[in-house]
mmCIF file of C-alpha atoms and ligand atoms in Angstrom:
data_model
loop_
_atom_site.group_PDB
_atom_site.id
_atom_site.type_symbol
_atom_site.label_atom_id
_atom_site.label_comp_id
_atom_site.label_asym_id
_atom_site.label_seq_id
_atom_site.Cartn_x
_atom_site.Cartn_y
_atom_site.Cartn_z
ATOM 1 C CA UNK A 1 -6.567 -8.090 -5.117
ATOM 2 C CA UNK A 2 -7.914 -4.673 -7.556
ATOM 3 C CA UNK A 3 -6.856 -4.699 -10.699
ATOM 4 C CA UNK A 4 -2.286 -3.577 -11.506
ATOM 5 C CA UNK A 5 -1.260 -0.545 -10.082
ATOM 6 C CA UNK A 6 0.605 1.069 -13.247
ATOM 7 C CA UNK A 7 0.344 4.423 -10.792
ATOM 8 C CA UNK A 8 0.715 5.824 -14.560
ATOM 9 C CA UNK A 9 -2.784 6.058 -15.481
ATOM 10 C CA UNK A 10 -6.589 5.264 -14.634
ATOM 11 C CA UNK A 11 -8.993 2.560 -15.507
ATOM 12 C CA UNK A 12 -12.289 3.630 -16.867
ATOM 13 C CA UNK A 13 -14.185 2.061 -13.632
ATOM 14 C CA UNK A 14 -12.128 4.750 -11.821
ATOM 15 C CA UNK A 15 -13.114 7.677 -13.832
ATOM 16 C CA UNK A 16 -16.975 6.268 -12.834
ATOM 17 C CA UNK A 17 -15.928 6.533 -9.484
ATOM 18 C CA UNK A 18 -14.654 9.439 -9.731
ATOM 19 C CA UNK A 19 -18.945 10.436 -10.429
ATOM 20 C CA UNK A 20 -19.763 8.921 -8.157
ATOM 21 C CA UNK A 21 -17.279 10.918 -5.969
ATOM 22 C CA UNK A 22 -18.530 13.896 -6.969
ATOM 23 C CA UNK A 23 -22.155 13.726 -7.041
ATOM 24 C CA UNK A 24 -21.613 12.242 -3.399
ATOM 25 C CA UNK A 25 -19.675 15.358 -2.400
ATOM 26 C CA UNK A 26 -22.496 17.841 -4.619
ATOM 27 C CA UNK A 27 -25.011 16.375 -2.674
ATOM 28 C CA UNK A 28 -23.984 16.140 0.680
ATOM 29 C CA UNK A 29 -23.179 19.898 0.529
ATOM 30 C CA UNK A 30 -25.971 20.598 -1.287
ATOM 31 C CA UNK A 31 -27.686 22.805 1.607
ATOM 32 C CA UNK A 32 -24.090 24.722 1.758
ATOM 33 C CA UNK A 33 -23.586 25.757 -1.674
ATOM 34 C CA UNK A 34 -26.984 26.935 -1.921
ATOM 35 C CA UNK A 35 -26.128 28.948 1.161
ATOM 36 C CA UNK A 36 -22.695 30.666 -1.426
ATOM 37 C CA UNK A 37 -25.413 31.038 -4.422
ATOM 38 C CA UNK A 38 -27.986 32.881 -2.424
ATOM 39 C CA UNK A 39 -24.633 35.671 -0.685
ATOM 40 C CA UNK A 40 -24.358 36.576 -4.657
ATOM 41 C CA UNK A 41 -26.215 35.000 -7.344
ATOM 42 C CA UNK A 42 -29.622 33.236 -6.633
ATOM 43 C CA UNK A 43 -29.257 30.339 -4.279
ATOM 44 C CA UNK A 44 -30.519 27.261 -6.644
ATOM 45 C CA UNK A 45 -26.099 26.361 -7.132
ATOM 46 C CA UNK A 46 -27.331 23.538 -5.029
ATOM 47 C CA UNK A 47 -30.364 22.501 -6.423
ATOM 48 C CA UNK A 48 -28.521 22.709 -10.219
ATOM 49 C CA UNK A 49 -25.773 20.692 -9.092
ATOM 50 C CA UNK A 50 -27.321 17.867 -7.163
ATOM 51 C CA UNK A 51 -30.122 17.443 -10.396
ATOM 52 C CA UNK A 52 -27.557 17.308 -12.691
ATOM 53 C CA UNK A 53 -25.467 14.627 -11.164
ATOM 54 C CA UNK A 54 -28.906 13.258 -10.073
ATOM 55 C CA UNK A 55 -29.161 13.062 -13.901
ATOM 56 C CA UNK A 56 -25.814 11.880 -14.693
ATOM 57 C CA UNK A 57 -25.796 8.879 -12.226
ATOM 58 C CA UNK A 58 -29.438 7.367 -13.169
ATOM 59 C CA UNK A 59 -28.043 7.658 -17.431
ATOM 60 C CA UNK A 60 -24.654 6.224 -16.664
ATOM 61 C CA UNK A 61 -24.500 4.304 -19.544
ATOM 62 C CA UNK A 62 -23.367 0.586 -19.424
ATOM 63 C CA UNK A 63 -21.505 -0.354 -21.902
ATOM 64 C CA UNK A 64 -19.512 2.317 -23.182
ATOM 65 C CA UNK A 65 -15.488 3.707 -23.767
ATOM 66 C CA UNK A 66 -14.707 6.784 -21.445
ATOM 67 C CA UNK A 67 -14.905 8.523 -24.950
ATOM 68 C CA UNK A 68 -18.688 8.143 -24.768
ATOM 69 C CA UNK A 69 -19.582 7.668 -21.635
ATOM 70 C CA UNK A 70 -17.677 11.341 -20.248
ATOM 71 C CA UNK A 71 -19.558 12.938 -24.010
ATOM 72 C CA UNK A 72 -23.004 11.374 -22.291
ATOM 73 C CA UNK A 73 -22.205 12.736 -18.989
ATOM 74 C CA UNK A 74 -21.784 16.505 -20.607
ATOM 75 C CA UNK A 75 -24.433 15.995 -22.386
ATOM 76 C CA UNK A 76 -26.850 15.232 -19.707
ATOM 77 C CA UNK A 77 -25.472 18.493 -18.104
ATOM 78 C CA UNK A 78 -26.756 20.676 -20.512
ATOM 79 C CA UNK A 79 -29.987 19.062 -21.025
ATOM 80 C CA UNK A 80 -31.381 19.127 -17.289
ATOM 81 C CA UNK A 81 -29.203 22.221 -15.872
ATOM 82 C CA UNK A 82 -30.672 25.015 -16.304
ATOM 83 C CA UNK A 83 -28.305 27.221 -14.791
ATOM 84 C CA UNK A 84 -25.357 28.712 -15.570
ATOM 85 C CA UNK A 85 -23.196 25.844 -14.549
ATOM 86 C CA UNK A 86 -24.923 23.449 -16.643
ATOM 87 C CA UNK A 87 -23.828 24.161 -19.632
ATOM 88 C CA UNK A 88 -20.235 25.269 -18.507
ATOM 89 C CA UNK A 89 -19.675 20.964 -16.150
ATOM 90 C CA UNK A 90 -21.215 19.706 -19.030
ATOM 91 C CA UNK A 91 -18.881 21.738 -21.654
ATOM 92 C CA UNK A 92 -16.247 19.885 -19.291
ATOM 93 C CA UNK A 93 -16.963 17.343 -19.356
ATOM 94 C CA UNK A 94 -17.917 16.671 -23.553
ATOM 95 C CA UNK A 95 -14.873 18.465 -23.630
ATOM 96 C CA UNK A 96 -12.708 16.614 -21.657
ATOM 97 C CA UNK A 97 -14.050 12.792 -23.780
ATOM 98 C CA UNK A 98 -12.076 12.897 -26.936
ATOM 99 C CA UNK A 99 -8.504 13.060 -25.769
ATOM 100 C CA UNK A 100 -9.694 9.479 -23.308
ATOM 101 C CA UNK A 101 -10.239 7.450 -26.032
ATOM 102 C CA UNK A 102 -12.656 4.487 -26.569
ATOM 103 C CA UNK A 103 -10.101 2.866 -24.318
ATOM 104 C CA UNK A 104 -10.963 0.744 -20.410
ATOM 105 C CA UNK A 105 -7.839 2.342 -19.905
ATOM 106 C CA UNK A 106 -6.046 6.176 -19.795
ATOM 107 C CA UNK A 107 -2.669 7.401 -19.407
ATOM 108 C CA UNK A 108 -1.523 9.727 -16.599
ATOM 109 C CA UNK A 109 -0.761 12.288 -19.875
ATOM 110 C CA UNK A 110 -4.433 11.159 -21.413
ATOM 111 C CA UNK A 111 -5.937 12.552 -18.395
ATOM 112 C CA UNK A 112 -4.200 16.002 -17.935
ATOM 113 C CA UNK A 113 -5.534 16.477 -22.015
ATOM 114 C CA UNK A 114 -8.641 15.523 -20.963
ATOM 115 C CA UNK A 115 -8.333 18.222 -18.162
ATOM 116 C CA UNK A 116 -7.286 20.678 -19.898
ATOM 117 C CA UNK A 117 -9.412 20.185 -23.052
ATOM 118 C CA UNK A 118 -12.205 21.356 -20.920
ATOM 119 C CA UNK A 119 -10.791 23.905 -19.065
ATOM 120 C CA UNK A 120 -10.424 25.327 -22.986
ATOM 121 C CA UNK A 121 -14.192 24.557 -23.417
ATOM 122 C CA UNK A 122 -15.140 26.388 -19.525
ATOM 123 C CA UNK A 123 -13.378 29.151 -21.056
ATOM 124 C CA UNK A 124 -14.582 29.189 -24.504
ATOM 125 C CA UNK A 125 -18.040 29.115 -23.559
ATOM 126 C CA UNK A 126 -18.448 31.435 -20.474
ATOM 127 C CA UNK A 127 -15.441 33.995 -21.206
ATOM 128 C CA UNK A 128 -14.190 34.145 -18.267
ATOM 129 C CA UNK A 129 -10.947 35.367 -17.153
ATOM 130 C CA UNK A 130 -8.194 34.118 -14.510
ATOM 131 C CA UNK A 131 -9.552 36.740 -10.924
ATOM 132 C CA UNK A 132 -13.129 36.654 -12.203
ATOM 133 C CA UNK A 133 -14.324 34.978 -9.040
ATOM 134 C CA UNK A 134 -16.103 31.797 -10.751
ATOM 135 C CA UNK A 135 -14.897 28.292 -11.558
ATOM 136 C CA UNK A 136 -11.710 29.092 -13.693
ATOM 137 C CA UNK A 137 -10.148 30.840 -10.658
ATOM 138 C CA UNK A 138 -10.501 26.901 -8.692
ATOM 139 C CA UNK A 139 -10.437 24.527 -12.503
ATOM 140 C CA UNK A 140 -7.270 27.048 -14.095
ATOM 141 C CA UNK A 141 -4.864 25.949 -10.890
ATOM 142 C CA UNK A 142 -5.512 22.644 -11.063
ATOM 143 C CA UNK A 143 -5.686 21.260 -14.473
ATOM 144 C CA UNK A 144 -1.701 23.007 -14.580
ATOM 145 C CA UNK A 145 -0.412 21.522 -10.237
ATOM 146 C CA UNK A 146 -2.124 18.244 -12.728
ATOM 147 C CA UNK A 147 -0.079 18.730 -15.846
ATOM 148 C CA UNK A 148 3.194 19.936 -14.024
ATOM 149 C CA UNK A 149 3.000 16.701 -11.955
ATOM 150 C CA UNK A 150 2.054 14.999 -14.644
ATOM 151 C CA UNK A 151 4.670 15.573 -16.546
ATOM 152 C CA UNK A 152 7.733 15.159 -14.344
ATOM 153 C CA UNK A 153 6.608 11.287 -13.774
ATOM 154 C CA UNK A 154 4.204 11.366 -10.844
ATOM 155 C CA UNK A 155 1.690 9.106 -10.821
ATOM 156 C CA UNK A 156 -1.646 10.425 -10.971
ATOM 157 C CA UNK A 157 -2.883 9.614 -7.919
ATOM 158 C CA UNK A 158 -0.077 12.827 -6.348
ATOM 159 C CA UNK A 159 -0.763 14.185 -9.016
ATOM 160 C CA UNK A 160 -4.493 15.343 -8.951
ATOM 161 C CA UNK A 161 -3.909 15.350 -4.802
ATOM 162 C CA UNK A 162 -1.531 18.351 -5.930
ATOM 163 C CA UNK A 163 -4.916 19.179 -8.812
ATOM 164 C CA UNK A 164 -7.353 19.094 -5.101
ATOM 165 C CA UNK A 165 -4.771 21.523 -3.609
ATOM 166 C CA UNK A 166 -4.807 24.325 -5.800
ATOM 167 C CA UNK A 167 -8.266 24.090 -6.599
ATOM 168 C CA UNK A 168 -8.784 24.305 -2.418
ATOM 169 C CA UNK A 169 -6.485 27.445 -2.348
ATOM 170 C CA UNK A 170 -8.033 29.064 -5.988
ATOM 171 C CA UNK A 171 -11.323 28.444 -4.611
ATOM 172 C CA UNK A 172 -10.040 30.659 -1.354
ATOM 173 C CA UNK A 173 -8.881 33.647 -3.802
ATOM 174 C CA UNK A 174 -12.272 33.275 -5.187
ATOM 175 C CA UNK A 175 -12.711 34.677 -1.217
ATOM 176 C CA UNK A 176 -11.740 38.490 -2.302
ATOM 177 C CA UNK A 177 -11.959 39.045 -5.847
ATOM 178 C CA UNK A 178 -15.047 40.412 -7.305
ATOM 179 C CA UNK A 179 -17.411 39.166 -9.460
ATOM 180 C CA UNK A 180 -17.006 40.197 -12.712
ATOM 181 C CA UNK A 181 -19.059 37.318 -14.225
ATOM 182 C CA UNK A 182 -22.153 35.341 -14.538
ATOM 183 C CA UNK A 183 -25.661 36.512 -11.836
ATOM 184 C CA UNK A 184 -22.576 37.853 -9.359
ATOM 185 C CA UNK A 185 -20.610 40.641 -11.435
ATOM 186 C CA UNK A 186 -24.071 42.157 -11.446
ATOM 187 C CA UNK A 187 -23.478 43.110 -7.188
ATOM 188 C CA UNK A 188 -19.932 44.540 -8.199
ATOM 189 C CA UNK A 189 -17.109 45.221 -5.354
ATOM 190 C CA UNK A 190 -20.232 43.829 -3.124
ATOM 191 C CA UNK A 191 -19.373 40.910 -4.438
ATOM 192 C CA UNK A 192 -16.454 41.434 -2.087
ATOM 193 C CA UNK A 193 -16.130 38.699 0.730
ATOM 194 C CA UNK A 194 -18.209 35.370 -0.342
ATOM 195 C CA UNK A 195 -16.963 32.509 -1.595
ATOM 196 C CA UNK A 196 -17.763 31.980 -5.325
ATOM 197 C CA UNK A 197 -20.090 28.474 -5.641
ATOM 198 C CA UNK A 198 -19.490 27.413 -8.995
ATOM 199 C CA UNK A 199 -15.588 27.276 -7.725
ATOM 200 C CA UNK A 200 -16.371 26.236 -4.497
ATOM 201 C CA UNK A 201 -18.135 22.163 -6.391
ATOM 202 C CA UNK A 202 -15.101 22.798 -8.431
ATOM 203 C CA UNK A 203 -13.121 22.078 -5.890
ATOM 204 C CA UNK A 204 -14.823 19.100 -4.769
ATOM 205 C CA UNK A 205 -14.844 17.912 -8.848
ATOM 206 C CA UNK A 206 -11.119 17.758 -7.796
ATOM 207 C CA UNK A 207 -11.174 16.187 -4.490
ATOM 208 C CA UNK A 208 -13.522 13.675 -5.652
ATOM 209 C CA UNK A 209 -11.607 13.184 -8.684
ATOM 210 C CA UNK A 210 -8.335 12.398 -6.422
ATOM 211 C CA UNK A 211 -9.816 10.476 -4.178
ATOM 212 C CA UNK A 212 -11.101 8.066 -7.031
ATOM 213 C CA UNK A 213 -7.234 8.131 -8.123
ATOM 214 C CA UNK A 214 -5.932 7.320 -4.353
ATOM 215 C CA UNK A 215 -3.868 4.654 -4.775
ATOM 216 C CA UNK A 216 -4.137 5.731 -9.122
HETATM 217 P P1 LIG B 1 -26.106 30.439 -12.111
HETATM 218 O O1 LIG B 1 -25.574 31.333 -11.989
HETATM 219 O O2 LIG B 1 -27.366 30.420 -13.212
HETATM 220 O O3 LIG B 1 -27.500 30.548 -11.538
HETATM 221 P P2 LIG B 1 -25.421 28.515 -10.848
HETATM 222 O O4 LIG B 1 -25.574 29.326 -10.043
HETATM 223 O O5 LIG B 1 -25.527 27.004 -11.038
HETATM 224 O O6 LIG B 1 -26.201 28.928 -11.838
HETATM 225 O O7 LIG B 1 -23.637 28.445 -11.084
HETATM 226 C C1 LIG B 1 -23.348 29.732 -10.509
HETATM 227 C C2 LIG B 1 -21.318 29.560 -10.964
HETATM 228 O O8 LIG B 1 -21.497 29.617 -12.152
HETATM 229 C C3 LIG B 1 -20.886 31.265 -10.475
HETATM 230 O O9 LIG B 1 -20.729 31.086 -9.032
HETATM 231 C C4 LIG B 1 -19.577 30.578 -11.074
HETATM 232 O O10 LIG B 1 -18.202 29.902 -10.330
HETATM 233 C C5 LIG B 1 -20.158 29.609 -12.554
HETATM 234 N N1 LIG B 1 -19.695 30.847 -13.577
HETATM 235 C C6 LIG B 1 -21.241 31.890 -13.979
HETATM 236 N N2 LIG B 1 -21.045 32.493 -15.254
HETATM 237 C C7 LIG B 1 -19.545 31.661 -15.205
HETATM 238 C C8 LIG B 1 -19.231 32.335 -16.727
HETATM 239 N N3 LIG B 1 -19.405 33.016 -17.868
HETATM 240 N N4 LIG B 1 -17.785 31.821 -16.952
HETATM 241 C C9 LIG B 1 -17.552 30.300 -16.105
HETATM 242 N N5 LIG B 1 -18.086 30.192 -14.935
HETATM 243 C C10 LIG B 1 -18.660 30.802 -14.304
HETATM 244 MG MG1 LIG B 2 -27.500 30.541 -8.713
#
């Protein structure tokens, strides 16, 4: 039997499992992410994310609290990924870290607060708004769905499943958007009809979170 199922919290082990699951999804879909980025960018999003998550998983500290661990994850992404996505995901994880605290069990409220802090970090670093055809279009609805579910008392498993579904919808919505941030914005109207690579990797991020908290 595993840990006691408190249903309203996540263990540090589950949060680390999230990173493994995200790394696997990125690795499995590396070619696809690059293909999406070749249509409206410079064909490196798959390689960028795979390099970054490999570095993260290779450099995971063995002993540290949740906040220190995720701060390190963010710093590793910033330093190992050259593209726009490195500093953005890096900022996400660095800001995500603080509300977790240094323990190894994190309440659902703290997970939601950490996700909100991560999103705010991406917004302040990248200055993208909703509808600009970026990762923000998947991340914002996902975080909002998780906050709503947690505050209405749903389990973290249910909340993160709702978050993953909202991220997928947000990702789909980027297809019809005209890019106003990042490299795709150089294409203007011609960016329409293509799914945003960063919104696609963000949907994997929330899919991985739901998978790692399944049963939580
Ligand atoms: P680069 O654009 O430098 O080649 P990547 O290809 O790894 O970096 O990442 C591209 C993704 O980054 C885009 O699909 C978009 O989702 C995201 N992105 C780019 N600029 C911004 C921004 N200012 N704010 C939020 N997300 C952004
Ligand atoms: Mg690129």
